[in-house]
């Protein structure tokens, strides 16, 4: 039986590119090639694994320009059963696709809100009068090109090739070092590695409560590579904290730190330890 | 001359409701009533004040369910000149507007992505087959209702009254305590108050760098009511930290803490001290 990998679809999204790269690493370990399963939203991608409809899910966590993907963090907190199997880092190169012949003809630009935001300066300079219209995914935006020669879509060069659409401008992202980090989620225990992710809520909103919690890591020389707050959704001003540390949870210093951290927190969830795979832009699609 | 207040438009957005409530508090202090200026995006709202086209801007900072508004934090960091004059907290009550006669007829729901996310469970239960389409603002979504009786829009009851549109379902937000916090930004020095907001970058990514920074607040008994990280946009894994404290920057303990904090940070920006106005849902629009 093939391993099934759920991801945000339709084919041509950056998440599919990350899922393909991950599937390629699995292909050498398994008899049947992994099966990619496109889902209509990130929430449904995660749920398909929690409900046993797919073995793994590849979901975006964080972009180097636009920051965290809130639905990913919120879903992981709410579901008890999923562990991080792997992190993937994908370089992002946006292109403008259109059936029109020149930039001057473009009146409307469609894309996912994160992609529009990542090309904000280019859009203000090159298409200052264009109307920007958000869509659910970079690929879903492509349906607007069918009959409208004044429409443009920001997406990957891979999508241009998949759907046979002309590229009007390439590498239009404002920052060259634009990367997105993905997690591979599954129900099996995590495999261990260089990073561990966790999240917690605090029992009381008093001076120093957060500092005391993260101090237990610092005093043991454990580097916190990321801290992100999310609302608890109970009331304005109450937060969950998502933390990534550069260590494996099986190390004794980390085990001691996590045991002490549990005494400072209300709820503490460990999402697993994992390795990070940096996907090289080797294929033509990511040039 | 009237004071001009820029906000995300068109009229009927939640930001306009917050701007109107703030204008009401100013009206008693000024001869001419404040003039509201709707802008097409949050970024342009902030820029209109930075460039002197409006006196003040009312912008959303954080929702109790969906979390931070990234463009607000990023814009404030990039612009040197703006100070927070006031914080506003507005209760959010979403309604579904449609020209159709019943929920059964609705095939597509349009709204701002944050509003769609805030009604996610209601949508899954009441309109499980409806397609969800993101728009730039809750009010902009209304143009889809003009001729399509199978379209619905999630927005405020106030928008229904302003544009004379029927309400199919009211208070459809998943969490009853749904609030959005806004900041009033201007070029004049902040007025002082109960809260101070600041942001900083760190000189090096080493264990304990963030803890050392926020420890200077905790050791002086200064409560940090919020910490939010945003990417520096230089490379994946480098962050800015946005912090709110429950104290006025003119207090001697806070001045000492900020002076010490400056020695731990690379760049430290103080956005001002201000009061928080909680807007009561007294008018019919927010019932």
PDB file of C-alpha atoms in Angstrom, chain B residues 12-285:
ATOM      1  CA  UNK B  12     -19.648  49.642   7.178  1.00  0.00           C
ATOM      2  CA  UNK B  13     -16.369  47.901   8.162  1.00  0.00           C
ATOM      3  CA  UNK B  14     -15.641  47.142  11.801  1.00  0.00           C
ATOM      4  CA  UNK B  15     -12.725  49.561  11.587  1.00  0.00           C
ATOM      5  CA  UNK B  16     -15.157  52.320  10.612  1.00  0.00           C
ATOM      6  CA  UNK B  17     -17.281  51.423  13.652  1.00  0.00           C
ATOM      7  CA  UNK B  18     -14.189  51.796  15.874  1.00  0.00           C
ATOM      8  CA  UNK B  19     -13.246  55.074  14.136  1.00  0.00           C
ATOM      9  CA  UNK B  20     -16.786  56.416  14.636  1.00  0.00           C
ATOM     10  CA  UNK B  21     -16.712  55.576  18.353  1.00  0.00           C
ATOM     11  CA  UNK B  22     -13.340  57.315  18.677  1.00  0.00           C
ATOM     12  CA  UNK B  23     -14.556  60.326  16.675  1.00  0.00           C
ATOM     13  CA  UNK B  24     -17.479  60.574  19.101  1.00  0.00           C
ATOM     14  CA  UNK B  25     -15.064  60.918  22.033  1.00  0.00           C
ATOM     15  CA  UNK B  26     -13.171  63.671  20.158  1.00  0.00           C
ATOM     16  CA  UNK B  27     -16.322  65.533  19.103  1.00  0.00           C
ATOM     17  CA  UNK B  28     -16.812  66.988  22.578  1.00  0.00           C
ATOM     18  CA  UNK B  29     -13.247  68.396  22.532  1.00  0.00           C
ATOM     19  CA  UNK B  30     -13.213  70.000  19.073  1.00  0.00           C
ATOM     20  CA  UNK B  31     -15.247  72.697  17.333  1.00  0.00           C
ATOM     21  CA  UNK B  32     -15.749  70.906  13.996  1.00  0.00           C
ATOM     22  CA  UNK B  33     -16.759  67.226  14.009  1.00  0.00           C
ATOM     23  CA  UNK B  34     -13.967  64.816  12.959  1.00  0.00           C
ATOM     24  CA  UNK B  35     -13.896  63.810   9.295  1.00  0.00           C
ATOM     25  CA  UNK B  36     -13.689  60.068   8.512  1.00  0.00           C
ATOM     26  CA  UNK B  37     -11.553  59.099   5.481  1.00  0.00           C
ATOM     27  CA  UNK B  38     -12.024  55.511   4.197  1.00  0.00           C
ATOM     28  CA  UNK B  39      -8.873  53.908   2.656  1.00  0.00           C
ATOM     29  CA  UNK B  40      -8.617  50.790   0.435  1.00  0.00           C
ATOM     30  CA  UNK B  41      -6.133  48.895   2.662  1.00  0.00           C
ATOM     31  CA  UNK B  42      -4.618  48.916   6.146  1.00  0.00           C
ATOM     32  CA  UNK B  43      -1.176  49.742   4.703  1.00  0.00           C
ATOM     33  CA  UNK B  44      -2.595  52.763   2.858  1.00  0.00           C
ATOM     34  CA  UNK B  45      -4.480  53.874   5.997  1.00  0.00           C
ATOM     35  CA  UNK B  46      -1.219  53.986   7.960  1.00  0.00           C
ATOM     36  CA  UNK B  47       0.673  55.651   5.093  1.00  0.00           C
ATOM     37  CA  UNK B  48      -1.940  58.405   4.758  1.00  0.00           C
ATOM     38  CA  UNK B  49      -1.038  59.589   8.274  1.00  0.00           C
ATOM     39  CA  UNK B  50       2.716  59.127   7.815  1.00  0.00           C
ATOM     40  CA  UNK B  51       2.505  61.276   4.642  1.00  0.00           C
ATOM     41  CA  UNK B  52       0.386  63.960   6.302  1.00  0.00           C
ATOM     42  CA  UNK B  53      -2.796  63.308   4.291  1.00  0.00           C
ATOM     43  CA  UNK B  54      -4.795  62.553   7.463  1.00  0.00           C
ATOM     44  CA  UNK B  55      -4.260  63.519  11.104  1.00  0.00           C
ATOM     45  CA  UNK B  56      -4.994  60.119  12.620  1.00  0.00           C
ATOM     46  CA  UNK B  57      -5.418  56.482  11.540  1.00  0.00           C
ATOM     47  CA  UNK B  58      -7.558  53.825  13.227  1.00  0.00           C
ATOM     48  CA  UNK B  59      -6.132  50.383  12.466  1.00  0.00           C
ATOM     49  CA  UNK B  60      -6.852  46.848  13.728  1.00  0.00           C
ATOM     50  CA  UNK B  61      -4.020  45.324  15.798  1.00  0.00           C
ATOM     51  CA  UNK B  62      -5.352  42.063  17.142  1.00  0.00           C
ATOM     52  CA  UNK B  63      -8.496  39.972  17.249  1.00  0.00           C
ATOM     53  CA  UNK B  64      -9.240  37.780  20.270  1.00  0.00           C
ATOM     54  CA  UNK B  65      -9.828  34.743  18.021  1.00  0.00           C
ATOM     55  CA  UNK B  66      -7.629  35.194  14.968  1.00  0.00           C
ATOM     56  CA  UNK B  67      -4.679  36.987  16.587  1.00  0.00           C
ATOM     57  CA  UNK B  68      -2.421  39.722  15.274  1.00  0.00           C
ATOM     58  CA  UNK B  69      -2.852  41.775  12.131  1.00  0.00           C
ATOM     59  CA  UNK B  70       0.597  41.341  10.607  1.00  0.00           C
ATOM     60  CA  UNK B  71       0.506  44.356   8.264  1.00  0.00           C
ATOM     61  CA  UNK B  72      -0.173  46.680  11.210  1.00  0.00           C
ATOM     62  CA  UNK B  73       2.864  45.496  13.169  1.00  0.00           C
ATOM     63  CA  UNK B  74       5.126  45.461  10.090  1.00  0.00           C
ATOM     64  CA  UNK B  75       4.056  48.965   8.987  1.00  0.00           C
ATOM     65  CA  UNK B  76       4.535  50.462  12.452  1.00  0.00           C
ATOM     66  CA  UNK B  77       8.052  49.006  12.635  1.00  0.00           C
ATOM     67  CA  UNK B  78       8.985  50.394   9.193  1.00  0.00           C
ATOM     68  CA  UNK B  79       7.631  53.928   9.775  1.00  0.00           C
ATOM     69  CA  UNK B  80       9.624  55.952  12.268  1.00  0.00           C
ATOM     70  CA  UNK B  81       7.197  58.760  12.839  1.00  0.00           C
ATOM     71  CA  UNK B  82       3.953  57.357  14.244  1.00  0.00           C
ATOM     72  CA  UNK B  83       2.926  57.120  17.888  1.00  0.00           C
ATOM     73  CA  UNK B  84      -0.033  55.332  19.454  1.00  0.00           C
ATOM     74  CA  UNK B  85      -2.570  57.877  20.737  1.00  0.00           C
ATOM     75  CA  UNK B  86      -5.206  55.464  22.062  1.00  0.00           C
ATOM     76  CA  UNK B  87      -6.281  51.809  22.020  1.00  0.00           C
ATOM     77  CA  UNK B  88      -9.900  50.844  21.261  1.00  0.00           C
ATOM     78  CA  UNK B  89     -11.539  47.479  21.969  1.00  0.00           C
ATOM     79  CA  UNK B  90     -14.628  46.714  19.875  1.00  0.00           C
ATOM     80  CA  UNK B  91     -16.925  43.685  20.410  1.00  0.00           C
ATOM     81  CA  UNK B  92     -17.441  41.840  17.104  1.00  0.00           C
ATOM     82  CA  UNK B  93     -20.861  40.400  16.193  1.00  0.00           C
ATOM     83  CA  UNK B  94     -20.985  38.855  12.717  1.00  0.00           C
ATOM     84  CA  UNK B  95     -24.176  38.452  10.676  1.00  0.00           C
ATOM     85  CA  UNK B  96     -24.888  36.668   7.383  1.00  0.00           C
ATOM     86  CA  UNK B  97     -26.458  38.993   4.812  1.00  0.00           C
ATOM     87  CA  UNK B  98     -28.142  37.783   1.636  1.00  0.00           C
ATOM     88  CA  UNK B  99     -30.886  38.687  -0.809  1.00  0.00           C
ATOM     89  CA  UNK B 100     -31.874  34.994  -0.824  1.00  0.00           C
ATOM     90  CA  UNK B 101     -34.810  33.827   1.252  1.00  0.00           C
ATOM     91  CA  UNK B 102     -33.194  31.026   3.283  1.00  0.00           C
ATOM     92  CA  UNK B 103     -29.898  29.443   4.297  1.00  0.00           C
ATOM     93  CA  UNK B 104     -30.642  26.487   2.013  1.00  0.00           C
ATOM     94  CA  UNK B 105     -30.279  28.771  -1.029  1.00  0.00           C
ATOM     95  CA  UNK B 106     -26.740  29.959  -0.153  1.00  0.00           C
ATOM     96  CA  UNK B 107     -24.007  28.471  -2.335  1.00  0.00           C
ATOM     97  CA  UNK B 108     -21.179  30.988  -1.824  1.00  0.00           C
ATOM     98  CA  UNK B 109     -20.128  33.025   1.223  1.00  0.00           C
ATOM     99  CA  UNK B 110     -17.919  36.096   0.746  1.00  0.00           C
ATOM    100  CA  UNK B 111     -16.022  37.969   3.480  1.00  0.00           C
ATOM    101  CA  UNK B 112     -12.653  39.101   4.799  1.00  0.00           C
ATOM    102  CA  UNK B 113     -10.518  36.010   5.641  1.00  0.00           C
ATOM    103  CA  UNK B 114     -10.514  36.909   9.388  1.00  0.00           C
ATOM    104  CA  UNK B 115     -14.344  37.048   9.439  1.00  0.00           C
ATOM    105  CA  UNK B 116     -14.615  33.726   7.560  1.00  0.00           C
ATOM    106  CA  UNK B 117     -12.198  32.181  10.083  1.00  0.00           C
ATOM    107  CA  UNK B 118     -14.155  33.601  13.040  1.00  0.00           C
ATOM    108  CA  UNK B 119     -17.353  31.875  11.820  1.00  0.00           C
ATOM    109  CA  UNK B 120     -15.660  28.644  10.702  1.00  0.00           C
ATOM    110  CA  UNK B 121     -17.625  26.262  12.961  1.00  0.00           C
ATOM    111  CA  UNK B 122     -20.950  27.976  12.223  1.00  0.00           C
ATOM    112  CA  UNK B 123     -20.231  27.712   8.496  1.00  0.00           C
ATOM    113  CA  UNK B 124     -19.302  24.017   8.761  1.00  0.00           C
ATOM    114  CA  UNK B 125     -22.542  23.285  10.642  1.00  0.00           C
ATOM    115  CA  UNK B 126     -25.014  25.597   8.884  1.00  0.00           C
ATOM    116  CA  UNK B 127     -23.568  25.852   5.369  1.00  0.00           C
ATOM    117  CA  UNK B 128     -21.337  22.765   4.975  1.00  0.00           C
ATOM    118  CA  UNK B 129     -21.429  22.826   1.150  1.00  0.00           C
ATOM    119  CA  UNK B 130     -20.989  26.581   0.630  1.00  0.00           C
ATOM    120  CA  UNK B 131     -17.857  27.797  -1.130  1.00  0.00           C
ATOM    121  CA  UNK B 132     -15.944  30.350   0.967  1.00  0.00           C
ATOM    122  CA  UNK B 133     -14.463  33.270  -0.980  1.00  0.00           C
ATOM    123  CA  UNK B 134     -12.068  35.762   0.673  1.00  0.00           C
ATOM    124  CA  UNK B 135     -12.389  39.525   0.001  1.00  0.00           C
ATOM    125  CA  UNK B 136     -10.357  42.619   0.975  1.00  0.00           C
ATOM    126  CA  UNK B 137     -12.905  43.854   3.544  1.00  0.00           C
ATOM    127  CA  UNK B 138     -16.236  42.696   4.974  1.00  0.00           C
ATOM    128  CA  UNK B 139     -17.949  45.602   3.186  1.00  0.00           C
ATOM    129  CA  UNK B 140     -16.270  45.051  -0.195  1.00  0.00           C
ATOM    130  CA  UNK B 141     -17.806  41.559  -0.140  1.00  0.00           C
ATOM    131  CA  UNK B 142     -21.289  43.117  -0.372  1.00  0.00           C
ATOM    132  CA  UNK B 143     -20.950  43.878  -4.095  1.00  0.00           C
ATOM    133  CA  UNK B 144     -21.378  40.129  -4.691  1.00  0.00           C
ATOM    134  CA  UNK B 145     -24.971  40.281  -3.419  1.00  0.00           C
ATOM    135  CA  UNK B 146     -26.212  42.635  -6.128  1.00  0.00           C
ATOM    136  CA  UNK B 147     -27.662  40.124  -8.525  1.00  0.00           C
ATOM    137  CA  UNK B 148     -26.852  36.754  -6.969  1.00  0.00           C
ATOM    138  CA  UNK B 149     -29.512  35.369  -4.640  1.00  0.00           C
ATOM    139  CA  UNK B 150     -27.308  32.335  -3.824  1.00  0.00           C
ATOM    140  CA  UNK B 151     -24.556  34.576  -2.373  1.00  0.00           C
ATOM    141  CA  UNK B 152     -24.116  35.419   1.313  1.00  0.00           C
ATOM    142  CA  UNK B 153     -21.756  37.881   3.020  1.00  0.00           C
ATOM    143  CA  UNK B 154     -20.439  37.826   6.580  1.00  0.00           C
ATOM    144  CA  UNK B 155     -20.288  41.369   7.939  1.00  0.00           C
ATOM    145  CA  UNK B 156     -21.712  43.589  10.699  1.00  0.00           C
ATOM    146  CA  UNK B 157     -25.383  44.301  11.334  1.00  0.00           C
ATOM    147  CA  UNK B 158     -24.424  47.945  10.865  1.00  0.00           C
ATOM    148  CA  UNK B 159     -23.460  47.213   7.233  1.00  0.00           C
ATOM    149  CA  UNK B 160     -26.900  45.599   6.718  1.00  0.00           C
ATOM    150  CA  UNK B 161     -28.549  48.826   7.864  1.00  0.00           C
ATOM    151  CA  UNK B 162     -26.191  51.135   5.929  1.00  0.00           C
ATOM    152  CA  UNK B 163     -26.699  49.302   2.647  1.00  0.00           C
ATOM    153  CA  UNK B 164     -30.290  48.224   3.312  1.00  0.00           C
ATOM    154  CA  UNK B 165     -29.605  44.492   2.984  1.00  0.00           C
ATOM    155  CA  UNK B 166     -31.527  41.607   4.623  1.00  0.00           C
ATOM    156  CA  UNK B 167     -29.971  39.630   7.519  1.00  0.00           C
ATOM    157  CA  UNK B 168     -30.349  35.843   7.207  1.00  0.00           C
ATOM    158  CA  UNK B 169     -28.592  34.953  10.484  1.00  0.00           C
ATOM    159  CA  UNK B 170     -27.107  37.091  13.259  1.00  0.00           C
ATOM    160  CA  UNK B 171     -24.370  36.628  15.901  1.00  0.00           C
ATOM    161  CA  UNK B 172     -22.871  33.753  13.918  1.00  0.00           C
ATOM    162  CA  UNK B 173     -19.329  34.165  15.327  1.00  0.00           C
ATOM    163  CA  UNK B 174     -18.086  30.891  16.878  1.00  0.00           C
ATOM    164  CA  UNK B 175     -16.910  32.534  20.112  1.00  0.00           C
ATOM    165  CA  UNK B 176     -19.213  34.998  21.923  1.00  0.00           C
ATOM    166  CA  UNK B 177     -16.303  37.001  23.404  1.00  0.00           C
ATOM    167  CA  UNK B 178     -15.016  38.045  19.997  1.00  0.00           C
ATOM    168  CA  UNK B 179     -13.276  41.448  20.264  1.00  0.00           C
ATOM    169  CA  UNK B 180     -10.890  43.379  18.062  1.00  0.00           C
ATOM    170  CA  UNK B 181      -8.308  45.785  19.445  1.00  0.00           C
ATOM    171  CA  UNK B 182      -7.482  48.885  17.383  1.00  0.00           C
ATOM    172  CA  UNK B 183      -4.780  51.528  17.707  1.00  0.00           C
ATOM    173  CA  UNK B 184      -5.226  55.210  16.911  1.00  0.00           C
ATOM    174  CA  UNK B 185      -1.955  56.375  15.315  1.00  0.00           C
ATOM    175  CA  UNK B 186      -0.760  59.947  14.837  1.00  0.00           C
ATOM    176  CA  UNK B 187       2.417  61.992  14.439  1.00  0.00           C
ATOM    177  CA  UNK B 188       2.119  63.873  17.733  1.00  0.00           C
ATOM    178  CA  UNK B 189       3.730  62.439  20.914  1.00  0.00           C
ATOM    179  CA  UNK B 190       1.548  59.866  22.656  1.00  0.00           C
ATOM    180  CA  UNK B 191      -0.619  61.085  25.522  1.00  0.00           C
ATOM    181  CA  UNK B 192       0.417  58.587  28.219  1.00  0.00           C
ATOM    182  CA  UNK B 193      -1.819  56.056  29.913  1.00  0.00           C
ATOM    183  CA  UNK B 194      -2.098  52.518  31.222  1.00  0.00           C
ATOM    184  CA  UNK B 195      -0.260  50.671  28.438  1.00  0.00           C
ATOM    185  CA  UNK B 196       3.012  51.065  26.508  1.00  0.00           C
ATOM    186  CA  UNK B 197       3.896  49.296  23.261  1.00  0.00           C
ATOM    187  CA  UNK B 198       7.396  48.668  21.943  1.00  0.00           C
ATOM    188  CA  UNK B 199       9.302  46.407  19.583  1.00  0.00           C
ATOM    189  CA  UNK B 200      12.902  45.282  19.244  1.00  0.00           C
ATOM    190  CA  UNK B 201      15.304  43.111  17.303  1.00  0.00           C
ATOM    191  CA  UNK B 202      18.078  41.136  19.018  1.00  0.00           C
ATOM    192  CA  UNK B 203      21.788  41.353  18.157  1.00  0.00           C
ATOM    193  CA  UNK B 204      22.397  37.576  18.179  1.00  0.00           C
ATOM    194  CA  UNK B 205      20.468  34.343  18.068  1.00  0.00           C
ATOM    195  CA  UNK B 206      21.886  32.633  21.177  1.00  0.00           C
ATOM    196  CA  UNK B 207      20.314  30.762  24.127  1.00  0.00           C
ATOM    197  CA  UNK B 208      18.651  33.178  26.523  1.00  0.00           C
ATOM    198  CA  UNK B 209      18.868  36.364  24.393  1.00  0.00           C
ATOM    199  CA  UNK B 210      15.104  36.910  24.453  1.00  0.00           C
ATOM    200  CA  UNK B 211      14.767  35.836  28.097  1.00  0.00           C
ATOM    201  CA  UNK B 212      17.428  38.363  29.186  1.00  0.00           C
ATOM    202  CA  UNK B 213      15.541  41.104  27.358  1.00  0.00           C
ATOM    203  CA  UNK B 214      12.129  40.501  28.855  1.00  0.00           C
ATOM    204  CA  UNK B 215      13.612  39.658  32.273  1.00  0.00           C
ATOM    205  CA  UNK B 216      14.349  43.392  32.755  1.00  0.00           C
ATOM    206  CA  UNK B 217      10.586  43.952  32.834  1.00  0.00           C
ATOM    207  CA  UNK B 218       9.742  40.998  35.099  1.00  0.00           C
ATOM    208  CA  UNK B 219      12.353  41.873  37.722  1.00  0.00           C
ATOM    209  CA  UNK B 220      10.734  45.314  38.110  1.00  0.00           C
ATOM    210  CA  UNK B 221       7.214  43.833  38.443  1.00  0.00           C
ATOM    211  CA  UNK B 222       6.124  45.247  35.076  1.00  0.00           C
ATOM    212  CA  UNK B 223       3.497  42.976  33.543  1.00  0.00           C
ATOM    213  CA  UNK B 224       3.897  42.145  29.878  1.00  0.00           C
ATOM    214  CA  UNK B 225       0.339  41.800  28.564  1.00  0.00           C
ATOM    215  CA  UNK B 226       1.407  40.597  25.126  1.00  0.00           C
ATOM    216  CA  UNK B 227       4.429  39.354  23.171  1.00  0.00           C
ATOM    217  CA  UNK B 228       4.272  38.775  19.440  1.00  0.00           C
ATOM    218  CA  UNK B 229       7.072  37.762  17.092  1.00  0.00           C
ATOM    219  CA  UNK B 230       7.296  38.872  13.463  1.00  0.00           C
ATOM    220  CA  UNK B 231       9.921  37.902  10.886  1.00  0.00           C
ATOM    221  CA  UNK B 232      12.687  40.465  10.308  1.00  0.00           C
ATOM    222  CA  UNK B 233      12.299  39.531   6.596  1.00  0.00           C
ATOM    223  CA  UNK B 234      16.116  39.146   6.428  1.00  0.00           C
ATOM    224  CA  UNK B 235      16.132  35.360   6.791  1.00  0.00           C
ATOM    225  CA  UNK B 236      13.951  32.543   8.106  1.00  0.00           C
ATOM    226  CA  UNK B 237      14.358  32.284  11.883  1.00  0.00           C
ATOM    227  CA  UNK B 238      15.186  35.963  12.611  1.00  0.00           C
ATOM    228  CA  UNK B 239      12.468  37.819  14.475  1.00  0.00           C
ATOM    229  CA  UNK B 240      11.291  41.160  15.773  1.00  0.00           C
ATOM    230  CA  UNK B 241       9.447  41.067  19.097  1.00  0.00           C
ATOM    231  CA  UNK B 242       6.430  43.304  19.753  1.00  0.00           C
ATOM    232  CA  UNK B 243       5.622  43.760  23.428  1.00  0.00           C
ATOM    233  CA  UNK B 244       2.822  45.526  25.307  1.00  0.00           C
ATOM    234  CA  UNK B 245       3.360  46.351  28.983  1.00  0.00           C
ATOM    235  CA  UNK B 246       0.795  47.436  31.542  1.00  0.00           C
ATOM    236  CA  UNK B 247       2.534  50.675  32.585  1.00  0.00           C
ATOM    237  CA  UNK B 248       3.231  54.220  31.409  1.00  0.00           C
ATOM    238  CA  UNK B 249       6.683  54.866  29.935  1.00  0.00           C
ATOM    239  CA  UNK B 250       7.094  57.965  32.137  1.00  0.00           C
ATOM    240  CA  UNK B 251       7.142  55.886  35.361  1.00  0.00           C
ATOM    241  CA  UNK B 252      10.661  55.681  36.788  1.00  0.00           C
ATOM    242  CA  UNK B 253      10.650  51.837  36.990  1.00  0.00           C
ATOM    243  CA  UNK B 254       9.646  51.688  33.319  1.00  0.00           C
ATOM    244  CA  UNK B 255      12.278  54.247  32.304  1.00  0.00           C
ATOM    245  CA  UNK B 256      14.960  52.180  34.069  1.00  0.00           C
ATOM    246  CA  UNK B 257      13.666  48.978  32.457  1.00  0.00           C
ATOM    247  CA  UNK B 258      13.626  50.516  28.965  1.00  0.00           C
ATOM    248  CA  UNK B 259      17.162  51.894  29.398  1.00  0.00           C
ATOM    249  CA  UNK B 260      18.381  48.437  30.426  1.00  0.00           C
ATOM    250  CA  UNK B 261      16.368  46.789  27.655  1.00  0.00           C
ATOM    251  CA  UNK B 262      18.161  49.007  25.107  1.00  0.00           C
ATOM    252  CA  UNK B 263      21.490  47.425  26.140  1.00  0.00           C
ATOM    253  CA  UNK B 264      20.160  43.929  25.259  1.00  0.00           C
ATOM    254  CA  UNK B 265      18.541  44.788  21.926  1.00  0.00           C
ATOM    255  CA  UNK B 266      19.817  45.661  18.441  1.00  0.00           C
ATOM    256  CA  UNK B 267      17.071  48.174  17.573  1.00  0.00           C
ATOM    257  CA  UNK B 268      14.458  49.249  20.154  1.00  0.00           C
ATOM    258  CA  UNK B 269      11.417  51.313  19.161  1.00  0.00           C
ATOM    259  CA  UNK B 270       8.900  52.753  21.654  1.00  0.00           C
ATOM    260  CA  UNK B 271       5.493  53.347  20.071  1.00  0.00           C
ATOM    261  CA  UNK B 272       4.080  55.330  22.996  1.00  0.00           C
ATOM    262  CA  UNK B 273       1.916  55.074  26.120  1.00  0.00           C
ATOM    263  CA  UNK B 274      -1.851  55.271  25.826  1.00  0.00           C
ATOM    264  CA  UNK B 275      -5.220  54.559  27.406  1.00  0.00           C
ATOM    265  CA  UNK B 276      -7.606  51.772  26.365  1.00  0.00           C
ATOM    266  CA  UNK B 277     -11.216  52.642  25.507  1.00  0.00           C
ATOM    267  CA  UNK B 278     -13.613  49.668  25.556  1.00  0.00           C
ATOM    268  CA  UNK B 279     -16.458  50.453  23.155  1.00  0.00           C
ATOM    269  CA  UNK B 280     -19.766  49.284  24.606  1.00  0.00           C
ATOM    270  CA  UNK B 281     -22.168  47.637  22.147  1.00  0.00           C
ATOM    271  CA  UNK B 282     -24.810  50.263  22.945  1.00  0.00           C
ATOM    272  CA  UNK B 283     -26.103  51.045  19.471  1.00  0.00           C
ATOM    273  CA  UNK B 284     -28.365  48.672  17.568  1.00  0.00           C
ATOM    274  CA  UNK B 285     -25.570  47.872  15.151  1.00  0.00           C
TER     275      UNK B 285
END
